[in-house]
Coordinates of C-alpha atoms in Angstrom, one line a residue:
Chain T
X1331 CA 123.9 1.7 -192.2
X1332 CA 122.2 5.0 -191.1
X1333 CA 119.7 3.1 -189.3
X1334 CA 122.7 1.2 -187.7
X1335 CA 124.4 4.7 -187.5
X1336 CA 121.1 6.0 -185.4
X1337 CA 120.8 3.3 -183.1
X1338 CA 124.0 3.7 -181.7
X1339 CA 124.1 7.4 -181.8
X1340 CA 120.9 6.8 -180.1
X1341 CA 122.1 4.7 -177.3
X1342 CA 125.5 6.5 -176.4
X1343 CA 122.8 9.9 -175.9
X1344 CA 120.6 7.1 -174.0
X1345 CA 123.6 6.1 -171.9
X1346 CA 124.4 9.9 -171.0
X1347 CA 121.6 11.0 -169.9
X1348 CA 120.4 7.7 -168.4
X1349 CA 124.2 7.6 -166.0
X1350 CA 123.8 11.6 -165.2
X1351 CA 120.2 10.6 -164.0
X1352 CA 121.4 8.0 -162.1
X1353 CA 124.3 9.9 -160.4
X1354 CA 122.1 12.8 -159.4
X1355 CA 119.1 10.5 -157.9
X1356 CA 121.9 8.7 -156.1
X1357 CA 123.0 11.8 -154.7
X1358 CA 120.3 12.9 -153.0
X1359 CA 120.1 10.4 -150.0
X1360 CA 124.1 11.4 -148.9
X1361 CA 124.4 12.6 -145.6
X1362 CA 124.8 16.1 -145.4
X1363 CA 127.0 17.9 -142.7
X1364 CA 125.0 18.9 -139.7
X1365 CA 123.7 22.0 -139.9
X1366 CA 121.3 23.5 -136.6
X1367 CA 120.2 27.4 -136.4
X1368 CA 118.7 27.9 -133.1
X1369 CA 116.7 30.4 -132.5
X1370 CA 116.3 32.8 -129.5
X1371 CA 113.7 34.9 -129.3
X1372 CA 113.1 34.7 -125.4
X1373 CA 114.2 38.1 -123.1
X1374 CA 115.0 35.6 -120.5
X1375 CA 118.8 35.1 -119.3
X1376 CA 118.1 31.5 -118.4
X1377 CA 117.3 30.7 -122.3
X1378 CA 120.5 32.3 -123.5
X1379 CA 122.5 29.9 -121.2
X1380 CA 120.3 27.3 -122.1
X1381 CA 120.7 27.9 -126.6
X1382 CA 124.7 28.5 -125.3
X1383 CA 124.7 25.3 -123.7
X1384 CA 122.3 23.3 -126.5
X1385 CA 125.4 24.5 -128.7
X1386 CA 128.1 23.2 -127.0
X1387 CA 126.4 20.2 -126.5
X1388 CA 126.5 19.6 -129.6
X1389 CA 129.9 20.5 -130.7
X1390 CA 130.8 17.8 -127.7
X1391 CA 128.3 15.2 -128.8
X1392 CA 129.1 15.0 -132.6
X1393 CA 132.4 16.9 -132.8
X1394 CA 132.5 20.4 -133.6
X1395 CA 134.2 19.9 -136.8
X1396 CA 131.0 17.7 -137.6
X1397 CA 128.2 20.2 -137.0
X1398 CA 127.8 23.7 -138.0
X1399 CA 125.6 25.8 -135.8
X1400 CA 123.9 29.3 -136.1
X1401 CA 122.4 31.5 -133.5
X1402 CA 120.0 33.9 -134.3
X1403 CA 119.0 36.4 -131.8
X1404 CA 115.8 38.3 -132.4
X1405 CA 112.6 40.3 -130.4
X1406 CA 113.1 40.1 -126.8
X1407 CA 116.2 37.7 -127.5
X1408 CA 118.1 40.4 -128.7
X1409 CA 119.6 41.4 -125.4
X1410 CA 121.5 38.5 -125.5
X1411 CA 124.0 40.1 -127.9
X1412 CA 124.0 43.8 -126.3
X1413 CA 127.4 44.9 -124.4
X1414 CA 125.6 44.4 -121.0
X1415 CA 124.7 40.9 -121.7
X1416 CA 124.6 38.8 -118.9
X1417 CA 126.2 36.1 -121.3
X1418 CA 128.8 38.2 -123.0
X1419 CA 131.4 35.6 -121.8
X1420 CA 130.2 32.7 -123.2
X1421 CA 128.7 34.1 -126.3
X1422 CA 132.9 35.1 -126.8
X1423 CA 133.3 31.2 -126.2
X1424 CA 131.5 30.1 -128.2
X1425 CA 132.2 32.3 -131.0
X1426 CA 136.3 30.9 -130.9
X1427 CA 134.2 27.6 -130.8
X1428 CA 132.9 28.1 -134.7
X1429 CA 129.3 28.9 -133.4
X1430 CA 127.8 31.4 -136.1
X1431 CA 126.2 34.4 -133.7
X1432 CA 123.4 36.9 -135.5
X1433 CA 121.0 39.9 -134.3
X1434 CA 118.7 40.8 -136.1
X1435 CA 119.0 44.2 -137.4
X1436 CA 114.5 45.1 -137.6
X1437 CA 114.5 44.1 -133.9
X1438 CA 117.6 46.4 -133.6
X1439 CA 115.8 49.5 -135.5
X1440 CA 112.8 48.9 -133.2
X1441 CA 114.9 49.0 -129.7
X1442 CA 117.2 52.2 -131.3
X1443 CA 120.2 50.0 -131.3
X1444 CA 123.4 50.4 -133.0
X1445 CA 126.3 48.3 -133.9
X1446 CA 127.9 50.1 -130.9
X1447 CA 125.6 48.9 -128.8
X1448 CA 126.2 45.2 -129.5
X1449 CA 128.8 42.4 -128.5
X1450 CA 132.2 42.9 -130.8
X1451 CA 132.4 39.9 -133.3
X1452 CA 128.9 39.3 -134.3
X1453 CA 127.2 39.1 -137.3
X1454 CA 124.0 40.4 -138.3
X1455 CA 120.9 39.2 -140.3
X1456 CA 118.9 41.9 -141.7
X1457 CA 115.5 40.1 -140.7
X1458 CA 116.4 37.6 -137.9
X1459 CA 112.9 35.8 -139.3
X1460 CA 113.9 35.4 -142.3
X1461 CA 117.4 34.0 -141.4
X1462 CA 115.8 31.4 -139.9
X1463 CA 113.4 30.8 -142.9
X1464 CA 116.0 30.8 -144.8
X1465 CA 118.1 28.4 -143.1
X1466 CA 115.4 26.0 -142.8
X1467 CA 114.2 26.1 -146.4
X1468 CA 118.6 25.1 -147.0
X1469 CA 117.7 22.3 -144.7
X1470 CA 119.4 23.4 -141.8
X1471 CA 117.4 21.5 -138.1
X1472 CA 115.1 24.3 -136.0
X1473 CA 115.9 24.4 -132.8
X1474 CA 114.4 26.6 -130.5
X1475 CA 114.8 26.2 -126.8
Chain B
X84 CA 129.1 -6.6 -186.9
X85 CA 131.0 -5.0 -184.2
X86 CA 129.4 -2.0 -184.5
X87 CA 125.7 -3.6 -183.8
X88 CA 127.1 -5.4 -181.1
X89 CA 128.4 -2.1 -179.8
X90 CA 125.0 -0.7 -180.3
X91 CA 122.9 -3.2 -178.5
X92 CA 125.3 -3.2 -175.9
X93 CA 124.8 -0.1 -175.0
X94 CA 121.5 0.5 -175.7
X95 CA 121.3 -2.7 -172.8
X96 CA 123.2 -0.8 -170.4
X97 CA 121.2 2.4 -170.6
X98 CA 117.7 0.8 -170.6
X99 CA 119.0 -0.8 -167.1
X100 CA 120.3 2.6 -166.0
X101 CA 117.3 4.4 -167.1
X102 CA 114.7 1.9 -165.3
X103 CA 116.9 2.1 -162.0
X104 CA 116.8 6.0 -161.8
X105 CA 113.3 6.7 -163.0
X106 CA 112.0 4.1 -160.2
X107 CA 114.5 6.1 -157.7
X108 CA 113.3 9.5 -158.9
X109 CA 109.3 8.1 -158.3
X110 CA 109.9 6.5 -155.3
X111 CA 110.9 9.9 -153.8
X112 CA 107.3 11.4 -153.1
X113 CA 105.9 8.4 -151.4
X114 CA 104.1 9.6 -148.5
X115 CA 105.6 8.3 -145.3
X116 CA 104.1 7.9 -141.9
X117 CA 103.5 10.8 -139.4
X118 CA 106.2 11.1 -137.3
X119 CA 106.7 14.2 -134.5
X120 CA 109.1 14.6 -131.9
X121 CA 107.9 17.1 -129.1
X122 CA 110.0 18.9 -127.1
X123 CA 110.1 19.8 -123.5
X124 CA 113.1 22.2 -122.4
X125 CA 110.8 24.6 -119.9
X126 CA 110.6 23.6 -116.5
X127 CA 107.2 24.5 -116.5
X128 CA 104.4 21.8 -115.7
X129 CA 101.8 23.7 -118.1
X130 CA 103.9 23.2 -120.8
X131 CA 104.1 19.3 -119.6
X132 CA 100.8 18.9 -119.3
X133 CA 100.2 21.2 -122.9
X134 CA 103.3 18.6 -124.4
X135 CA 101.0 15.5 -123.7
X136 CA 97.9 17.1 -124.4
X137 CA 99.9 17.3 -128.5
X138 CA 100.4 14.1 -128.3
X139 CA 97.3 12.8 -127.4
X140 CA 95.4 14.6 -129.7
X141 CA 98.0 13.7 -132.4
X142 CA 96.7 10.3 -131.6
X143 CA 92.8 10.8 -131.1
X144 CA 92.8 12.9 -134.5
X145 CA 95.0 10.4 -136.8
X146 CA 94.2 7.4 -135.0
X147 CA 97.0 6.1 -132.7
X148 CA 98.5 4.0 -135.4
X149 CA 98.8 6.6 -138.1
X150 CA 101.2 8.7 -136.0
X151 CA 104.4 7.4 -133.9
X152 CA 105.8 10.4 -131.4
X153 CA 108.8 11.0 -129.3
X154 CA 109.1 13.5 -126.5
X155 CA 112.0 14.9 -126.0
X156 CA 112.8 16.2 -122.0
X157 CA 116.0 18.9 -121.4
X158 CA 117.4 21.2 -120.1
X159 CA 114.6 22.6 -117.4
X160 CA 112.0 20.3 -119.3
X161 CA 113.6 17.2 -117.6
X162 CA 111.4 17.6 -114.0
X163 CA 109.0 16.2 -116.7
X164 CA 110.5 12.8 -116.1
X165 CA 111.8 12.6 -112.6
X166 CA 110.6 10.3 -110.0
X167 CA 108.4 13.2 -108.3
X168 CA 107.0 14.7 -111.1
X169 CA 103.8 16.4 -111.1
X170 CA 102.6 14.6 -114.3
X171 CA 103.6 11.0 -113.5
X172 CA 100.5 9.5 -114.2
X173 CA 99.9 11.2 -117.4
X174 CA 103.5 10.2 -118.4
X175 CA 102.8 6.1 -117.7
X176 CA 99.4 6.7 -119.8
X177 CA 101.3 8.6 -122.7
X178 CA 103.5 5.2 -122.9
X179 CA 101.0 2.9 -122.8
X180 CA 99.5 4.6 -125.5
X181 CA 103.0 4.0 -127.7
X182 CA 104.4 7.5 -126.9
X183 CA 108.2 7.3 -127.1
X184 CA 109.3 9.4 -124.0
X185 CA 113.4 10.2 -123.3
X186 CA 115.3 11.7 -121.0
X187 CA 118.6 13.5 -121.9
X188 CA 121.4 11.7 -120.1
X189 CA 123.6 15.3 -120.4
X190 CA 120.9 17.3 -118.7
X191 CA 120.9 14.5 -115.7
X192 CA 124.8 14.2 -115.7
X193 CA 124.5 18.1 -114.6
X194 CA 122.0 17.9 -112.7
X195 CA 123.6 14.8 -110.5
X196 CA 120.6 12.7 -111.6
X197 CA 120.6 8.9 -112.2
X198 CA 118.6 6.6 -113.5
X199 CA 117.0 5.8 -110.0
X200 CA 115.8 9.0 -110.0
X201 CA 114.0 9.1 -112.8
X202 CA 110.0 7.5 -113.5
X203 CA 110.2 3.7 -114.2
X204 CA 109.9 2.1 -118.4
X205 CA 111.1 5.6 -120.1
X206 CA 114.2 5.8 -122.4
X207 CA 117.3 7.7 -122.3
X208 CA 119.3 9.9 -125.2
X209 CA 122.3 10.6 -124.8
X210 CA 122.2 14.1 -125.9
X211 CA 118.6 15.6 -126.3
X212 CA 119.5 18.2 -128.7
X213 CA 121.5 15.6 -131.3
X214 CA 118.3 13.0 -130.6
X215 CA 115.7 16.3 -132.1
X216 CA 118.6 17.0 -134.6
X217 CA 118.5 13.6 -136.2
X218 CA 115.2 13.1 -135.7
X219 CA 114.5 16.0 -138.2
X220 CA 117.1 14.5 -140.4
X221 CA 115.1 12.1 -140.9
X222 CA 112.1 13.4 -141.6
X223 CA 110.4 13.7 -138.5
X224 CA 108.1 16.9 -137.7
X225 CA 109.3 18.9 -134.6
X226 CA 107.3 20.5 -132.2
X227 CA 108.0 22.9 -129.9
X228 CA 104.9 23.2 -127.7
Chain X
X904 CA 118.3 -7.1 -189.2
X905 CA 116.6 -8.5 -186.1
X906 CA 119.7 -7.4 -183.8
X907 CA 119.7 -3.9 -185.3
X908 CA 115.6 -3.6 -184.6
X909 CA 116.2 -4.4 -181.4
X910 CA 119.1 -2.2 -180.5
X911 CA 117.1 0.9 -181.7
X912 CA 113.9 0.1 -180.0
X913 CA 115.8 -0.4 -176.9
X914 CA 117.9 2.8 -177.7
X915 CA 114.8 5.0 -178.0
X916 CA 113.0 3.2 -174.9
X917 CA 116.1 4.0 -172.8
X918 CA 116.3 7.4 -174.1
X919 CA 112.8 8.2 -173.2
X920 CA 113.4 7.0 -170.1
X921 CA 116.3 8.7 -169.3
X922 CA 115.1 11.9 -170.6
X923 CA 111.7 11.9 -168.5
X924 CA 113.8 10.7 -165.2
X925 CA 116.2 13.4 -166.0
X926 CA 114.1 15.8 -165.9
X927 CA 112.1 14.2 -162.5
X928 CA 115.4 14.9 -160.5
X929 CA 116.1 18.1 -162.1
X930 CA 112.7 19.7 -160.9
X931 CA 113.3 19.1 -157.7
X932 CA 115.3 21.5 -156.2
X933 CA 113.5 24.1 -157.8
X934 CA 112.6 26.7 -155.0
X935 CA 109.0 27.1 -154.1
X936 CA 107.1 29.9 -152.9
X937 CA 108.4 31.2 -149.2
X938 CA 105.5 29.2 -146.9
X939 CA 105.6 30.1 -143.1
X940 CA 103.2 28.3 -140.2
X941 CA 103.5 30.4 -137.2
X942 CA 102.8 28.7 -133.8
X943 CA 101.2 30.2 -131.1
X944 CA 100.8 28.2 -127.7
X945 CA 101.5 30.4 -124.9
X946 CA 99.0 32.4 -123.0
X947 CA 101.5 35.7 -122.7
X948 CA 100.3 39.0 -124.9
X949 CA 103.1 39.7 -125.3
X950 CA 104.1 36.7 -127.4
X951 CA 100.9 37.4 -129.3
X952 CA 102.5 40.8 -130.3
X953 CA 105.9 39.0 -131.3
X954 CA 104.1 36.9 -133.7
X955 CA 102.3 39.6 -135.3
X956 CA 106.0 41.6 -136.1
X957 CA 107.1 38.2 -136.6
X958 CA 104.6 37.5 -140.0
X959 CA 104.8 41.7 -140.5
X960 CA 108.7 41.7 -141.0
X961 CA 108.2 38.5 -143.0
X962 CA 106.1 40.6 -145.6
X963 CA 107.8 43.4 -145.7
X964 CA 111.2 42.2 -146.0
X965 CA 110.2 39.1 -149.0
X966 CA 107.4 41.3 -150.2
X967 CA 103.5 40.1 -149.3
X968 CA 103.3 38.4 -152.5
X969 CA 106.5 36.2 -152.4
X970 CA 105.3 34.7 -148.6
X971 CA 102.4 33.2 -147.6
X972 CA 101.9 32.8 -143.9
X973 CA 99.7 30.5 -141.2
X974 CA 99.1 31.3 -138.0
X975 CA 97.9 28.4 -135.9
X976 CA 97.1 29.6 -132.8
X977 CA 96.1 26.6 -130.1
X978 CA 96.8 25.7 -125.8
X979 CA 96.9 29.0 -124.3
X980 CA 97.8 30.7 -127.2
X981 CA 94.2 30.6 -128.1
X982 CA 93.1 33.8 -126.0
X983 CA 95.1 35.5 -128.6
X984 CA 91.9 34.7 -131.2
X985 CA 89.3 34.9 -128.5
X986 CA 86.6 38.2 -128.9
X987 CA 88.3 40.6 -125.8
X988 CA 91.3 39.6 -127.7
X989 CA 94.1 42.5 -126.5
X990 CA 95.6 42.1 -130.2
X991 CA 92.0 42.2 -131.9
X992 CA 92.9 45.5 -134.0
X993 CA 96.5 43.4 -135.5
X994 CA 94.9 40.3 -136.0
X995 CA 92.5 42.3 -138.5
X996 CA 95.1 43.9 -140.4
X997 CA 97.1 40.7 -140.6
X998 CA 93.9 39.6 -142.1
X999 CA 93.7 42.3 -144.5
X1000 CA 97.3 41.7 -145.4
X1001 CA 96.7 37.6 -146.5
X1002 CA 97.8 36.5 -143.0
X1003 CA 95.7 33.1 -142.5
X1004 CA 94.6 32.7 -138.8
X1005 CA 93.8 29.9 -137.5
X1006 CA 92.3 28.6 -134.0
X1007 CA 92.2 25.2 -132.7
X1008 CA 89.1 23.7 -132.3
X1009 CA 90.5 21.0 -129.7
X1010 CA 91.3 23.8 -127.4
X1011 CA 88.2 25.5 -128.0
X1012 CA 86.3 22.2 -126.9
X1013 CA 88.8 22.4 -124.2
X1014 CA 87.9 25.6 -123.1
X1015 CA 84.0 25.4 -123.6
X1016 CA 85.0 27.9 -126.3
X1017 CA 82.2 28.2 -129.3
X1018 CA 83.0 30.2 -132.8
X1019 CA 81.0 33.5 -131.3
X1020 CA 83.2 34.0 -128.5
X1021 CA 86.1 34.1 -131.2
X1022 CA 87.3 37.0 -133.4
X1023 CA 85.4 37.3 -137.0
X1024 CA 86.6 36.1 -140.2
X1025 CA 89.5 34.2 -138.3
X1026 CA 89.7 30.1 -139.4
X1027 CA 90.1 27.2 -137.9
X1028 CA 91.5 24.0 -137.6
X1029 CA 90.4 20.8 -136.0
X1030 CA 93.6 20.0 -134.4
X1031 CA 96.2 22.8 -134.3
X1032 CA 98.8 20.0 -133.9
X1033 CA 97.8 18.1 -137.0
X1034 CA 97.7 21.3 -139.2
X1035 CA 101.1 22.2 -137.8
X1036 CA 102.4 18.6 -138.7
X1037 CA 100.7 18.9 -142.1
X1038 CA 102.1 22.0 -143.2
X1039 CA 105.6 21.1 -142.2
X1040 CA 104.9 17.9 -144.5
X1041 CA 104.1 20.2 -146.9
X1042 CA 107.4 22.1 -147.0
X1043 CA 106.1 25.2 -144.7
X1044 CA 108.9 26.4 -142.7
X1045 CA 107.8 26.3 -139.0
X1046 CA 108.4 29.6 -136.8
X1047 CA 108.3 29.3 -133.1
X1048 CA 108.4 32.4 -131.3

């Protein structure tokens, strides 16, 4: 009987674990939302339109309730997010789109910028370097155009 | 009697569990083939010529068959494919050699291009930025040369 | 007594087969060291200087000891390596602060380029493209800038 008694205790742990196991392997193929940080690091007014439009391209491609995007602005990219930018329309575009906007705060330090001096609305990263580390290593896609 | 049964039951059903997840959980690390996708969003022949330079010495270091590569052409990168571009030749001998080359059919549509204007045999993505997106979904290296 | 012999050794089997898959999926998404392979293919100083702060403000912001960073410099991006080197000085303390640089020995070919006309106690790779593909394999975040 307590041989009887283990074997079954034994099997109902077995059975635990062994469906737990199975559940979490079987998880890991799912398809997770799409998720894209692109970077810009360029202090070129042609690659801020071209990241603004790589964004809404996808929004209209997969459906913007069906991909999640992040922009980080960094280095030379930076002025794409200051009050003068040349893009300061569409970056307010696509911010009512959903599309995540960051500057980096180290490049920001380095140039003497200040909040002030940025695009209302935007959020910050406090290393735009590691952001993008960061984002990867979450398995977010790279993009840099 | 009814508790053996109960027993052996489940001790059944958890050895089957058990032998499905463990050979899920190995099969994970399997190392797959080398697969990159190049991109080419600067309308800049260097960086053309630089692109197919990466993917022939992709090929001439792993050996042709040990790597399969896509390039990617948008945005500004897509003068890369059209019908006068500076690097046609290299472009037929990059497909020869089993390089996967695509043109992003939402760069064309604004830039009023069709199919006729573009080099002879390559292939078409819809969106180029969804095509590197997935691509890295599924494993694929980028490079952004 | 057959039945019950059965039903624990298949109990125990299943249990020590669920435990050792169990614990398989639960390693995995345990977080592994920060790992960063820096690209550098254009022939512009000033992109040079970009990835330097790029792998400095890495560092300093995770800490030297909790990221370890490549540099893989190939293309045109190989004058940043070469002896008249304008970055010479902050490729050396990159050096001195763990920083692995790399130069691509394809290029060098390329470029009639032999290990004297290169900056000391730099590395290098045969393919910059293959150790780029390799590290991402690996798990390295890729940087771009």
């Amino acid at each position: 009987m307590n041989a009887l008694f283990f074997a079954r205790s034994a099997a109902i742990i077995a059975l635990a674990l062994a469906v737990g196991s199975f559940a979490t392997a079987q998880a890991q193929p799912v398809q997770q939302r799409n998720r894209v940080v692109i970077q810009v690091s360029d202090g070129d007014a042609a690659k801020w339109n071209l990241a603004l439009n790589n964004a809404r391209n996808l929004q209209t491609d997969l459906g913007p309730s069906n991909v999640q995007i992040e922009i980080v602005a960094y280095g030379p990219g930076i002025g794409m997010l200051k009050l003068d930018s040349p893009v300061a329309d569409r970056i307010a575009t696509a911010k009512d789109a959903g599309v995540a906007i960051l500057a980096c705060e180290n490049t920001m330090k380095g140039q003497k910028l200040a909040r002030e001096d940025m695009l209302g609305g935007i959020g910050y990263a406090a290393a735009g370097v590691v952001e993008i580390m960061q984002k990867q290593q979450e398995g977010w896609t790279y993009l840099r155009p």
